[in-house]
Coordinates of C-alpha atoms in Angstrom, one line a residue:
Chain A
M1 CA -22.6 145.1 41.5
T2 CA -23.4 141.1 40.9
T3 CA -27.3 140.5 41.2
P4 CA -29.0 137.2 42.4
D5 CA -29.8 136.5 38.4
V6 CA -25.9 135.7 38.2
Y7 CA -25.8 133.1 40.6
R8 CA -29.2 131.6 39.0
A9 CA -28.2 132.0 35.2
I10 CA -24.8 130.0 36.0
S11 CA -26.2 127.2 38.2
D12 CA -27.7 125.3 35.3
P13 CA -25.0 123.3 33.7
T14 CA -26.2 123.9 29.7
R15 CA -25.8 127.5 30.8
R16 CA -22.4 127.2 31.9
R17 CA -21.4 124.7 28.7
I18 CA -22.9 128.2 26.6
L19 CA -20.5 130.5 28.2
D20 CA -18.1 127.9 27.8
L21 CA -18.4 128.1 24.4
L22 CA -18.8 132.0 24.0
A23 CA -15.3 132.2 25.9
V24 CA -13.8 130.4 23.4
K25 CA -15.0 133.1 20.7
E26 CA -18.1 134.6 19.7
R27 CA -20.8 132.5 17.8
P28 CA -24.1 132.6 16.5
V29 CA -27.1 130.4 17.9
R30 CA -26.8 127.9 15.5
E31 CA -23.4 127.3 16.4
L32 CA -24.8 126.8 20.1
M33 CA -27.4 124.5 18.9
E34 CA -25.6 121.6 17.7
P35 CA -23.5 120.8 20.6
F36 CA -27.2 120.4 22.7
D37 CA -29.2 119.0 20.3
M38 CA -31.4 121.7 21.3
S39 CA -34.2 123.8 19.3
Q40 CA -33.3 127.2 18.2
P41 CA -36.2 128.6 20.9
A42 CA -34.4 126.6 23.7
V43 CA -31.1 127.8 22.9
S44 CA -32.5 131.4 22.7
Q45 CA -34.0 131.1 26.1
H46 CA -31.0 130.4 27.9
L47 CA -29.6 133.0 26.3
K48 CA -32.1 135.3 27.0
V49 CA -31.2 134.4 30.8
L50 CA -27.6 135.0 30.2
R51 CA -28.4 138.3 28.6
E52 CA -30.3 139.6 31.5
A53 CA -27.9 138.6 34.0
G54 CA -25.2 140.5 32.0
L55 CA -23.0 137.4 30.8
V56 CA -23.6 138.0 27.2
K57 CA -24.3 140.3 24.9
E58 CA -25.5 140.0 21.2
R59 CA -24.9 141.9 18.0
K60 CA -26.2 141.5 14.1
V61 CA -24.0 140.6 11.8
G62 CA -26.2 140.2 8.5
R63 CA -29.3 138.1 8.9
E64 CA -27.5 136.4 12.3
R65 CA -27.5 137.4 15.8
Q66 CA -23.7 136.9 17.6
Y67 CA -23.6 135.9 20.7
R68 CA -20.2 136.8 23.0
L69 CA -19.5 136.4 26.5
T70 CA -19.3 139.6 28.6
P71 CA -17.3 137.9 32.0
G72 CA -17.6 141.0 34.0
P73 CA -20.0 139.6 36.4
L74 CA -18.7 136.5 36.9
K75 CA -15.6 138.2 38.9
E76 CA -17.6 138.1 42.1
V77 CA -18.7 135.1 41.8
A78 CA -15.2 133.6 41.1
S79 CA -13.9 135.5 44.3
W80 CA -16.6 133.7 46.4
I81 CA -16.6 130.4 44.9
G82 CA -12.6 130.2 44.7
H83 CA -13.0 130.9 48.7
Y84 CA -14.3 127.9 49.3
D85 CA -12.5 126.1 46.6
R86 CA -8.9 127.5 47.8
F87 CA -10.0 126.1 51.4
W88 CA -11.1 122.8 51.1
R89 CA -7.8 122.2 48.4
E90 CA -5.5 123.3 51.4
R91 CA -7.1 121.2 53.9
I92 CA -7.0 117.9 51.8
A93 CA -3.3 118.7 50.7
A94 CA -2.7 118.9 54.5
L95 CA -4.8 115.9 55.0
E96 CA -2.1 114.6 52.3
R97 CA 0.8 115.7 53.9
Y98 CA -0.5 114.5 57.5
L99 CA -0.8 111.0 56.1
D100 CA 2.9 111.1 54.2
E101 CA 4.6 112.5 57.8
E102 CA 2.6 109.6 59.9
A103 CA 3.8 106.7 57.3
D104 CA 7.2 107.9 57.9
K105 CA 7.1 107.8 61.8
D106 CA 6.1 104.1 61.0
E107 CA 9.1 103.4 59.0
P108 CA 12.0 105.0 60.8
Chain B
V1 CA -32.0 124.6 44.6
S2 CA -29.2 123.0 46.2
T3 CA -25.7 122.2 44.7
S4 CA -22.2 121.3 45.5
I5 CA -18.7 121.2 45.5
Q6 CA -16.8 118.4 44.9
Y7 CA -13.7 116.5 44.8
E8 CA -12.0 113.0 43.9
F9 CA -8.6 112.3 45.2
H10 CA -6.7 109.2 44.9
L11 CA -4.4 109.1 48.0
K12 CA -1.0 106.6 48.2
H13 CA -2.7 105.8 51.9
P14 CA -4.8 102.8 52.9
P15 CA -8.3 103.3 54.4
R16 CA -8.0 102.7 57.7
K17 CA -5.2 105.5 57.5
V18 CA -7.1 107.8 56.0
W19 CA -10.0 106.9 58.2
A20 CA -8.0 107.5 61.2
A21 CA -6.9 110.8 59.8
L22 CA -10.6 111.9 59.3
T23 CA -12.0 110.9 62.8
T24 CA -9.3 111.1 65.3
R25 CA -9.5 114.6 67.0
E26 CA -5.8 115.2 67.3
A27 CA -5.6 114.4 63.6
M28 CA -7.8 116.7 62.5
E29 CA -6.7 119.5 64.0
K30 CA -3.6 118.9 62.3
W31 CA -4.9 119.0 58.7
L32 CA -8.4 120.6 59.2
M33 CA -9.3 122.9 62.1
P34 CA -9.6 123.0 66.1
N35 CA -12.7 120.7 66.8
D36 CA -13.9 118.7 69.4
F37 CA -15.0 115.9 67.1
E38 CA -16.4 112.2 68.3
P39 CA -16.7 109.1 65.9
R40 CA -20.5 108.8 67.3
L41 CA -23.2 109.2 65.3
G42 CA -25.4 111.9 66.5
H43 CA -22.4 113.7 68.0
R44 CA -22.6 117.6 68.2
F45 CA -19.2 119.4 67.5
T46 CA -17.8 122.3 66.6
L47 CA -14.9 123.6 63.8
R48 CA -13.4 126.6 64.6
R49 CA -11.3 128.9 62.3
E50 CA -10.7 132.3 61.9
P51 CA -13.6 134.9 61.3
M52 CA -14.6 135.5 57.6
P53 CA -16.5 138.9 57.6
A54 CA -16.4 138.4 54.0
L55 CA -18.4 135.3 54.0
N56 CA -20.3 136.7 56.9
F57 CA -19.1 134.0 58.9
D58 CA -18.0 134.0 63.1
G59 CA -15.3 130.8 62.0
I60 CA -17.5 128.7 64.5
A61 CA -18.9 125.7 62.3
H62 CA -21.6 123.6 64.0
C63 CA -21.7 120.2 63.3
E64 CA -23.2 117.2 63.8
V65 CA -22.2 113.7 62.7
T66 CA -25.0 112.1 60.5
Q67 CA -23.5 108.9 58.8
L68 CA -20.5 107.1 60.0
D69 CA -19.6 103.7 58.4
P70 CA -15.7 103.1 58.9
P71 CA -13.9 103.0 57.2
K72 CA -16.2 104.2 54.1
L73 CA -18.3 107.0 54.8
L74 CA -18.3 109.9 57.3
A75 CA -20.9 112.9 57.0
F76 CA -21.6 115.8 59.3
T77 CA -23.8 119.0 59.2
F78 CA -21.6 122.0 58.8
R79 CA -23.6 125.2 59.9
G80 CA -22.0 128.3 59.7
G81 CA -22.6 132.2 59.2
P82 CA -25.1 131.7 56.0
L83 CA -24.1 128.5 55.0
D84 CA -26.2 125.2 56.4
S85 CA -24.6 122.6 54.7
V86 CA -23.2 119.0 54.5
I87 CA -20.0 117.8 54.3
T88 CA -19.4 113.6 53.1
F89 CA -16.2 111.7 53.1
E90 CA -16.4 108.6 51.2
L91 CA -13.6 106.4 50.9
E92 CA -13.0 103.1 48.6
P93 CA -9.7 101.1 48.6
E94 CA -7.9 101.6 45.4
D95 CA -5.1 99.9 44.3
T96 CA -2.6 99.8 47.7
G97 CA -4.2 103.4 48.4
T98 CA -7.7 105.1 48.8
R99 CA -10.2 106.8 46.1
L100 CA -11.5 109.7 48.5
R101 CA -14.2 111.5 47.3
F102 CA -15.1 114.9 49.3
E103 CA -18.4 116.8 48.8
H104 CA -19.4 120.4 50.1
S105 CA -23.3 120.4 49.8
G106 CA -26.2 122.1 50.4
F107 CA -25.2 125.5 49.1
D108 CA -28.3 127.0 48.3
V109 CA -27.6 129.3 45.0
E110 CA -31.2 131.2 45.6
D111 CA -29.8 132.5 48.5
P112 CA -28.1 135.6 47.6
R113 CA -26.5 135.7 51.3
Q114 CA -24.7 132.7 50.2
K115 CA -23.5 134.0 46.9
I116 CA -22.3 130.7 46.2
S117 CA -23.3 128.0 44.0
F118 CA -23.1 125.0 42.1
N119 CA -20.1 121.8 41.1
F120 CA -17.8 124.9 39.7
M121 CA -15.2 121.7 39.4
G122 CA -17.5 120.2 36.1
S123 CA -15.3 120.3 33.2
G124 CA -16.9 122.6 31.4
W125 CA -16.8 125.3 34.2
K126 CA -12.8 124.6 34.7
S127 CA -12.1 125.2 31.1
L128 CA -15.0 128.2 31.3
G129 CA -12.1 129.9 33.8
E130 CA -9.0 129.3 32.0
N131 CA -10.6 130.5 28.7
L132 CA -11.7 133.4 31.1
D133 CA -8.4 134.4 31.7
R134 CA -7.9 134.6 28.4
V135 CA -10.9 136.5 27.6
A136 CA -10.3 139.1 30.3
G137 CA -6.8 139.1 29.2
A138 CA -8.0 140.1 25.2
L139 CA -10.2 142.8 26.8
E140 CA -7.9 144.4 28.6
E141 CA -5.7 144.4 25.4
A142 CA -8.2 146.2 23.8
R143 CA -9.1 149.1 25.8

């Protein structure tokens, strides 16, 4: 079951980039600080939102906490978004086909 | 919090041809949906498609032309089901063709009924989608 938390979590561009980085591999917080030039508390706050939305999991490895992506809750989001995405891409492709056909009529 | 879906395309056809396709009822019916559009500011019209129960949408979008600047800018409201959104087309000459910017905006990410959000076509998101496929595949194998 996807909760609105997931939608709020992914509405933030920084959190989307964090998810993107975690999609490549599991990472410690410091690897997530560098690309954004953010403090550890700021990154940790984003990770907390993502964790509460069920999008990341943490585990302790030695002294560090490692974060990894748990993409399950994104599946429902992807299907809703995918619907509109597909719809408009199809319609705009149809617009281009229509224009091509009209141009062919002009040049018999 | 309101966000949008955005695309940008190059079309090889000049702006006046693209504009005609965007603002002529018969043309719109061919590439978009059955409609009663008129290129007039404030004109109210409907776009009709098949009902989509999963999106809580009966298939009829109630629209109103809010911006009209031929052959550069067309915007209309798009209300249907839980959506209260805006669709914008911007045209700019590019080489012998047209740069077309499309935006479907006004999705409310905090409205759980809409269950839709953000500009997911941003590069980060796109690559996330690609990575997600790989991650999901790896998870399957790990089971």
